XYZ file of C-alpha atoms in Angstrom:
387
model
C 68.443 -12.121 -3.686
C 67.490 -11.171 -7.024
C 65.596 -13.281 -9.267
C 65.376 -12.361 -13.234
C 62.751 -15.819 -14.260
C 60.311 -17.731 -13.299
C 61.651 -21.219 -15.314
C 60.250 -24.138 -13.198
C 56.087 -23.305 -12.738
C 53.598 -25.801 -14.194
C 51.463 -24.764 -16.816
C 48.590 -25.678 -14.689
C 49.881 -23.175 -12.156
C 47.450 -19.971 -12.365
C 48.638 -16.227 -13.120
C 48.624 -15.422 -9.281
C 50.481 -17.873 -7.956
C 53.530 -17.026 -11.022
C 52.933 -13.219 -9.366
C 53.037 -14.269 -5.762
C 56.536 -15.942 -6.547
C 57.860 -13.414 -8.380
C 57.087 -11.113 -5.324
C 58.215 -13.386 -2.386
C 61.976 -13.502 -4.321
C 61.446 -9.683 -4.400
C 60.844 -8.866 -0.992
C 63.205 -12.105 0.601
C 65.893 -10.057 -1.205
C 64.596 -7.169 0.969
C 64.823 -8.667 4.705
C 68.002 -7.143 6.380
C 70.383 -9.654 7.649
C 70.866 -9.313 11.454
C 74.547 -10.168 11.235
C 78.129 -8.421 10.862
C 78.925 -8.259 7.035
C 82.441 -10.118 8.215
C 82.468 -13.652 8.499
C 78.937 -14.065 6.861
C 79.120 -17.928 4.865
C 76.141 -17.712 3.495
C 73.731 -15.118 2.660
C 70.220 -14.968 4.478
C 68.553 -14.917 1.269
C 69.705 -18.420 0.479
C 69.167 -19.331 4.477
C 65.624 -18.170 3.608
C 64.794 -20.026 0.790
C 66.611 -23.218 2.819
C 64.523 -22.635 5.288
C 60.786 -22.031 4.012
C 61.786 -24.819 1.264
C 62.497 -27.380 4.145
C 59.260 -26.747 5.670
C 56.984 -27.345 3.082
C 58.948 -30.656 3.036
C 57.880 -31.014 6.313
C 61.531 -30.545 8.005
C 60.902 -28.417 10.967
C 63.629 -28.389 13.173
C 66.479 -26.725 12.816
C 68.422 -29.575 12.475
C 66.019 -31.032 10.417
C 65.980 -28.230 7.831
C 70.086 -28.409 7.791
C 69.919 -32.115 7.082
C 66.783 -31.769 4.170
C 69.577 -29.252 2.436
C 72.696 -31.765 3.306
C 70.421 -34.323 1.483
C 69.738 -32.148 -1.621
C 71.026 -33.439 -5.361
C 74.086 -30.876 -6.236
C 71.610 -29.323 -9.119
C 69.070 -28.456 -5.943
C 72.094 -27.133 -3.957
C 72.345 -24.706 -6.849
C 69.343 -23.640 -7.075
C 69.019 -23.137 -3.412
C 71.882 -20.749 -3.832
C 74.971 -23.141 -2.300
C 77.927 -22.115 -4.271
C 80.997 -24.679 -5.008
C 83.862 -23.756 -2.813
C 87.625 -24.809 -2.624
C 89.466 -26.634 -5.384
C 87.288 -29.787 -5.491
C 83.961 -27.435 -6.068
C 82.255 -29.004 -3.277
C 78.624 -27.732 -2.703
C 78.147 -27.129 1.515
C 75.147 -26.410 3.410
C 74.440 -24.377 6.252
C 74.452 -26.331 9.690
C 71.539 -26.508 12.808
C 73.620 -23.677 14.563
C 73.683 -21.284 11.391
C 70.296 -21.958 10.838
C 69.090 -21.599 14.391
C 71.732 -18.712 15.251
C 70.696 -16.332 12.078
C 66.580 -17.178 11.926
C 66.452 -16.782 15.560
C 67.519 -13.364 15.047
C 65.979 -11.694 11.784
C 63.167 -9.348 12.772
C 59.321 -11.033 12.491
C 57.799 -7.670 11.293
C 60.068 -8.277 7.936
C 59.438 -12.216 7.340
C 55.522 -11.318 8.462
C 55.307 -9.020 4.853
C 55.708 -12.341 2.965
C 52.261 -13.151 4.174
C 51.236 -10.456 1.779
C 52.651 -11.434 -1.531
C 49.600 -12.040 -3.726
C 47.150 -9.588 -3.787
C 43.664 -10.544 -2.295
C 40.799 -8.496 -2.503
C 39.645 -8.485 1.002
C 35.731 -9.086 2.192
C 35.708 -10.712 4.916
C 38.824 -10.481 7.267
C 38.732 -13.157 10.640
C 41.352 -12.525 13.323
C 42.239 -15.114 15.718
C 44.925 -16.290 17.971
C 46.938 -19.209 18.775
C 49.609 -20.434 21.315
C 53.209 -22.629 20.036
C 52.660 -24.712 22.702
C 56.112 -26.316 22.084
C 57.507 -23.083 22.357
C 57.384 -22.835 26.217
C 60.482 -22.961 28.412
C 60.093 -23.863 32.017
C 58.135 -21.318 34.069
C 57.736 -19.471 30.664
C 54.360 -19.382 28.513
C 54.190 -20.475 25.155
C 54.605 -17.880 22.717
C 51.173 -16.492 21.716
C 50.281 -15.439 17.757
C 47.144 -13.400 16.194
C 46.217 -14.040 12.936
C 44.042 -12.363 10.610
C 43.022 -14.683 7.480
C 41.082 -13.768 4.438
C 38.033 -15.534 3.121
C 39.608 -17.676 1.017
C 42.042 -18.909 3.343
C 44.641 -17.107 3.464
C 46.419 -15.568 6.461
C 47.178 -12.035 5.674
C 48.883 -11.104 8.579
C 50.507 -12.360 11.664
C 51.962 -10.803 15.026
C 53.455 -11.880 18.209
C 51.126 -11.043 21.516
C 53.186 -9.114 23.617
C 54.424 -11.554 26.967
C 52.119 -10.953 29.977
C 49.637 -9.261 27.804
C 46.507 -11.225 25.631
C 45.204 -10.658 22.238
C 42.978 -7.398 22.853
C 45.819 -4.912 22.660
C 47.530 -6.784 19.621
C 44.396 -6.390 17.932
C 44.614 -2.863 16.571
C 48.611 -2.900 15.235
C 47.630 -6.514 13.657
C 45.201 -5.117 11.541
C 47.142 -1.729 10.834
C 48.770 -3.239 8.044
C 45.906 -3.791 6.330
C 43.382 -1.799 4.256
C 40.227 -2.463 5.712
C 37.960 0.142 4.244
C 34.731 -1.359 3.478
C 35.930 -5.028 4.745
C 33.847 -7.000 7.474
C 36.406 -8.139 10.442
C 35.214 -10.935 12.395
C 36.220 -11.849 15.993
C 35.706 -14.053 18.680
C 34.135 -12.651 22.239
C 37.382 -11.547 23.503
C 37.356 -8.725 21.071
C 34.129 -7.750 21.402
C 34.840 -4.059 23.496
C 33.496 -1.126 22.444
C 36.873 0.711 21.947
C 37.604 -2.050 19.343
C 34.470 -1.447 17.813
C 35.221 2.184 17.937
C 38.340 1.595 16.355
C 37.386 -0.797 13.130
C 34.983 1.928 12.551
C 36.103 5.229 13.069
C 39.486 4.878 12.069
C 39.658 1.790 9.513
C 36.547 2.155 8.035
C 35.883 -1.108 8.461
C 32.670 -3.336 9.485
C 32.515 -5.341 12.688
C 30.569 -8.883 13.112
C 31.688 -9.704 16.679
C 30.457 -12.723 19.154
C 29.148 -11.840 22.495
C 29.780 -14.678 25.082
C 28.898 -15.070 29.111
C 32.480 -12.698 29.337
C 30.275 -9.538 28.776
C 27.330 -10.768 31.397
C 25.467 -7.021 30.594
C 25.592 -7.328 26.889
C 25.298 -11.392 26.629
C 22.181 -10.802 29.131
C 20.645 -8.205 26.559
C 21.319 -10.117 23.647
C 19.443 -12.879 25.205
C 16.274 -10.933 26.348
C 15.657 -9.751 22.668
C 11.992 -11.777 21.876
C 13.702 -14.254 19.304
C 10.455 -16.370 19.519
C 8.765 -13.395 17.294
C 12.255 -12.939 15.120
C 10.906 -13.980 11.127
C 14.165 -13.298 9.476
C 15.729 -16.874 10.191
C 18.742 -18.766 7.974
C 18.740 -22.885 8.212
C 21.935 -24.372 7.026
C 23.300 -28.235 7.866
C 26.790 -29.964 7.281
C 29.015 -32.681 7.980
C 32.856 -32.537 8.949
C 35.237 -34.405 11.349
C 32.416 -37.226 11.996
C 29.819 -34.513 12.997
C 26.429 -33.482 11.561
C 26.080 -29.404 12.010
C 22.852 -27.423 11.718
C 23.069 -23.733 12.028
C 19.864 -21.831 12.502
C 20.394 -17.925 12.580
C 17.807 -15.156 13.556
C 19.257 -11.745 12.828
C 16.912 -8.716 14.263
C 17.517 -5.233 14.095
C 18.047 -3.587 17.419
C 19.020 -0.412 18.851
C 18.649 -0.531 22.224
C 21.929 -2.159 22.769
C 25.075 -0.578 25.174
C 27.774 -0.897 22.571
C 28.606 1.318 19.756
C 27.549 1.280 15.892
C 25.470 -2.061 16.846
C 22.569 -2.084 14.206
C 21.615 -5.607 14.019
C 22.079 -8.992 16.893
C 21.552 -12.408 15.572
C 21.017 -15.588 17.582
C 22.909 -18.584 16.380
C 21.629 -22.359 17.577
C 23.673 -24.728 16.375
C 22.674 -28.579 16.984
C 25.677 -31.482 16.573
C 25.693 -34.409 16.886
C 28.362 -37.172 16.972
C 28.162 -39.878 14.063
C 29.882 -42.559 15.904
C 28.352 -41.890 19.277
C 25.177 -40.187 18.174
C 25.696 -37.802 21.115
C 24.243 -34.536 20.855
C 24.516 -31.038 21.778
C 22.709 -27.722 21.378
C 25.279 -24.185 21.707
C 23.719 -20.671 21.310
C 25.909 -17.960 20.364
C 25.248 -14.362 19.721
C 26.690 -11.483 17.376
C 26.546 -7.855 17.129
C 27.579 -6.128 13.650
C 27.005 -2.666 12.713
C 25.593 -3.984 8.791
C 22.569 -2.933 8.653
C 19.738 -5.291 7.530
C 20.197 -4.259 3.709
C 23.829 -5.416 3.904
C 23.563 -8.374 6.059
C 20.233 -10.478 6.117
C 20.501 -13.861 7.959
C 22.221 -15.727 4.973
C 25.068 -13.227 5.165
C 25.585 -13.169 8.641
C 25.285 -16.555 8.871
C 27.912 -16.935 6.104
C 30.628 -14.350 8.225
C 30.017 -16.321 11.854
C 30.763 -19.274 9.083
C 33.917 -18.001 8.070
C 35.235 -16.983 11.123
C 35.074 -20.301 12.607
C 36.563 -21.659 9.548
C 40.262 -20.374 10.955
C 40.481 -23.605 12.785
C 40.176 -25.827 9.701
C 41.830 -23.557 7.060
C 44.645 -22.277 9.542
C 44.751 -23.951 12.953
C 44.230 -27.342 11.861
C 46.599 -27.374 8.917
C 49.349 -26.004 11.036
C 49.006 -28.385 14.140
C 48.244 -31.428 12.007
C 49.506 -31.530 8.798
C 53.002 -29.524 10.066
C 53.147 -30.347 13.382
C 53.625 -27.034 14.866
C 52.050 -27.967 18.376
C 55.046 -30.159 18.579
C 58.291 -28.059 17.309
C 60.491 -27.277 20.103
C 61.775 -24.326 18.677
C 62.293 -22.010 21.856
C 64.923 -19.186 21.578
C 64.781 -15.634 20.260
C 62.359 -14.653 17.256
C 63.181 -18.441 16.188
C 58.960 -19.947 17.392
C 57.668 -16.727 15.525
C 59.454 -16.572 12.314
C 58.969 -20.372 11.832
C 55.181 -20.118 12.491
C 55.641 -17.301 9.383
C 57.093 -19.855 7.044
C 54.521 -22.350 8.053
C 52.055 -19.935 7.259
C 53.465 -18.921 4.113
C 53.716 -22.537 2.817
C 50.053 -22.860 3.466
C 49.545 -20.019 1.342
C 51.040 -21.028 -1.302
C 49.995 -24.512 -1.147
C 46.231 -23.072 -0.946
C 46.923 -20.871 -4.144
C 48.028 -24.092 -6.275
C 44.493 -24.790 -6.516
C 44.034 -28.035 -4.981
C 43.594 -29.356 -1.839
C 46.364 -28.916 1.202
C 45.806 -32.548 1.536
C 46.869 -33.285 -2.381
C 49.225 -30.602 -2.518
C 51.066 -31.636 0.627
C 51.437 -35.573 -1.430
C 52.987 -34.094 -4.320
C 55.536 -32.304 -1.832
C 56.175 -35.765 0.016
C 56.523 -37.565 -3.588
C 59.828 -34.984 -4.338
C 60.775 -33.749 -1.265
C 63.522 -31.612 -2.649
C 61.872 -30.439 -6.149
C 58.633 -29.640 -5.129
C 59.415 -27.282 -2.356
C 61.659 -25.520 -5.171
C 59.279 -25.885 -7.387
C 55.816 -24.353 -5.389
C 57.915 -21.577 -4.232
C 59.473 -20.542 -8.072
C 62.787 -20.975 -7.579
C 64.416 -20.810 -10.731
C 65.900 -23.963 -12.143
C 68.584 -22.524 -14.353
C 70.669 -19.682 -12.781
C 72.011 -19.791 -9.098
C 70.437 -17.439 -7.038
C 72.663 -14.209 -6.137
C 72.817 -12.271 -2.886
């Protein structure tokens, strides 16, 4: 696909987001087409665009995306890429089975680079995973993703956890892609093993903040022995979200007499909730290990990565079950659960680089369910879009 314009961006669009368009019509044009050149209808470049533009509209099914692009205006249909064919010039579109057949096959590792379209100066990076629990068939488990997201948000890059396997081994390629000199990655217990540690350190030159849970009895048992009652260096932070009032208190000590490698400081998180409505409460201690050293990472800062990390399920997880629906999509067959999860997460993206809220930016997509989409995404409103 090759795109010469950007024609149709708001003014009160920024810079970045123009420069993230510009580079997802580059590198769409780039994604090889898993198909026989013979008896190709329509290129994937356009099945792309119908595709990613459907599910920002919130179409997505497979037949649900072939009936958004059915439904488009014939100036839409051109700028989706649908050409006029036979003597009356009608404009088709691509059916479920085209849709289903071709997506199902393109290769994730080529739709995952999208992701990647705007640069982002990386700080923090969180990595996470998630099930499609509407992608499991019978005796078959869901399929399982890990995600790494930025600190603002955005999810950087995606894989597919390898069946029978879990997230530890699919740690190391995820973050491969990524330059992570300098950059503090965050995980959840799971990942906290000292060849991962070894890893982010000696090999991406990266900083680890990593939470130690009853999983690693030896380590969780140390963690918890440390004298926190004598601990000065202390962090107190409170907030309110999903009918809950959060306080945070975090001790951060320096300690070296720890089994795990490149750990220079532990902290001791307490965090109090309780319910609004019910006015239940409860009181969850979690520890982390980092190898920042106190001059890097005092309380505040540590306090702000454990922050972050646990952010993914608002910025990412939430989004994607809630406001897309992905716990419910039945999409089961070939690449088809993984690649759709990648336009999901690309929409967020770019919805997230608009500026405003996913909330408001997700209304002005259900006010012009055809436009916007076209629209967020830069696809140009006065030339048709070549393969």
């Amino acid at each position: 696909m090759k795109r010469q314009s950007v024609t149709s961006v708001p003014r009160s669009e920024s810079l970045s987001l123009v420069s993230a368009q510009v580079a997802l019509w580059q590198r769409l044009g780039e994604v090889s087409d898993p198909r026989k050149a013979r008896g190709r209808r329509f290129p994937l470049s356009v099945l792309l665009v119908i595709a990613l533009c459907a599910t920002a509209a919130g179409f997505g099914s497979w037949r649900a995306m072939a009936q958004w692009a059915a439904a488009a205006e014939p100036q839409e249909k051109l700028r989706l890429g649908l050409v006029p064919v036979g003597a009356f010039g009608l404009v088709r579109a691509p059916g479920a089975d085209t849709l289903r057949r071709v997506l199902s096959a393109v290769r994730p590792g080529e739709l995952e680079v999208l992701l990647r379209v705007r640069e982002v100066a990386l700080e923090t990076v969180a990595a996470d995973g998630k099930a499609l629990r509407g992608s499991r068939r019978g005796t078959e488990s869901a399929v399982m993703l890990i995600g790494a997201m930025a600190q603002d948000g955005t999810l950087v890059a995606q894989q597919r956890v390898a069946d029978k396997s879990n997230e530890i081994p699919a740690l190391t390629p995820l973050l491969s892609v990524l330059d992570l000199r300098g950059v503090v990655v965050t995980a959840d217990a799971l990942h906290t093993q000292a060849e991962t540690a070894k890893v982010l350190v000696e090999e991406m030159g990266a900083h680890f903040v990593l939470t130690v849970k009853r999983n690693q009895p030896t380590l969780w048992e140390t963690c918890r022995s440390i004298p926190w009652h004598e601990v000065t260096a202390v962090h107190k932070e409170s907030g309110r979200g999903h009918g809950r009032l959060e306080t945070r208190v975090t001790k951060v000590v320096t300690w070296g007499d720890l089994a795990f490698p490149y750990v220079r400081q532990v902290a001791r998180v307490v965090r109090h909730r309780t319910v609004e409505a019910s006015g239940k409460r409860t009181r969850e201690i979690v520890y982390l290990i980092t190898d920042l050293t106190s001059q890097r990472a005092a309380p505040e800062v540590v306090a702000r990565y454990a922050r972050g990390h646990w952010g993914v399920e608002n910025k990412i997880h939430y989004v994607r079950d809630v406001t897309f629906g992905e716990d419910a999509a039945r999409i089961r067959t070939g690449h088809g659960p993984q690649n759709v999860s990648t336009l999901r997460s690309i929409t967020i993206n770019f919805l997230r680089w608009t500026g405003s809220s996913i909330a408001d930016a997700q209304r002005r997509l259900a006010l012009a369910p055809h436009k916007a989409p076209l629209d967020l995404f830069g696809v140009p409103a006065d030339q048709q879009l070549s393969s």
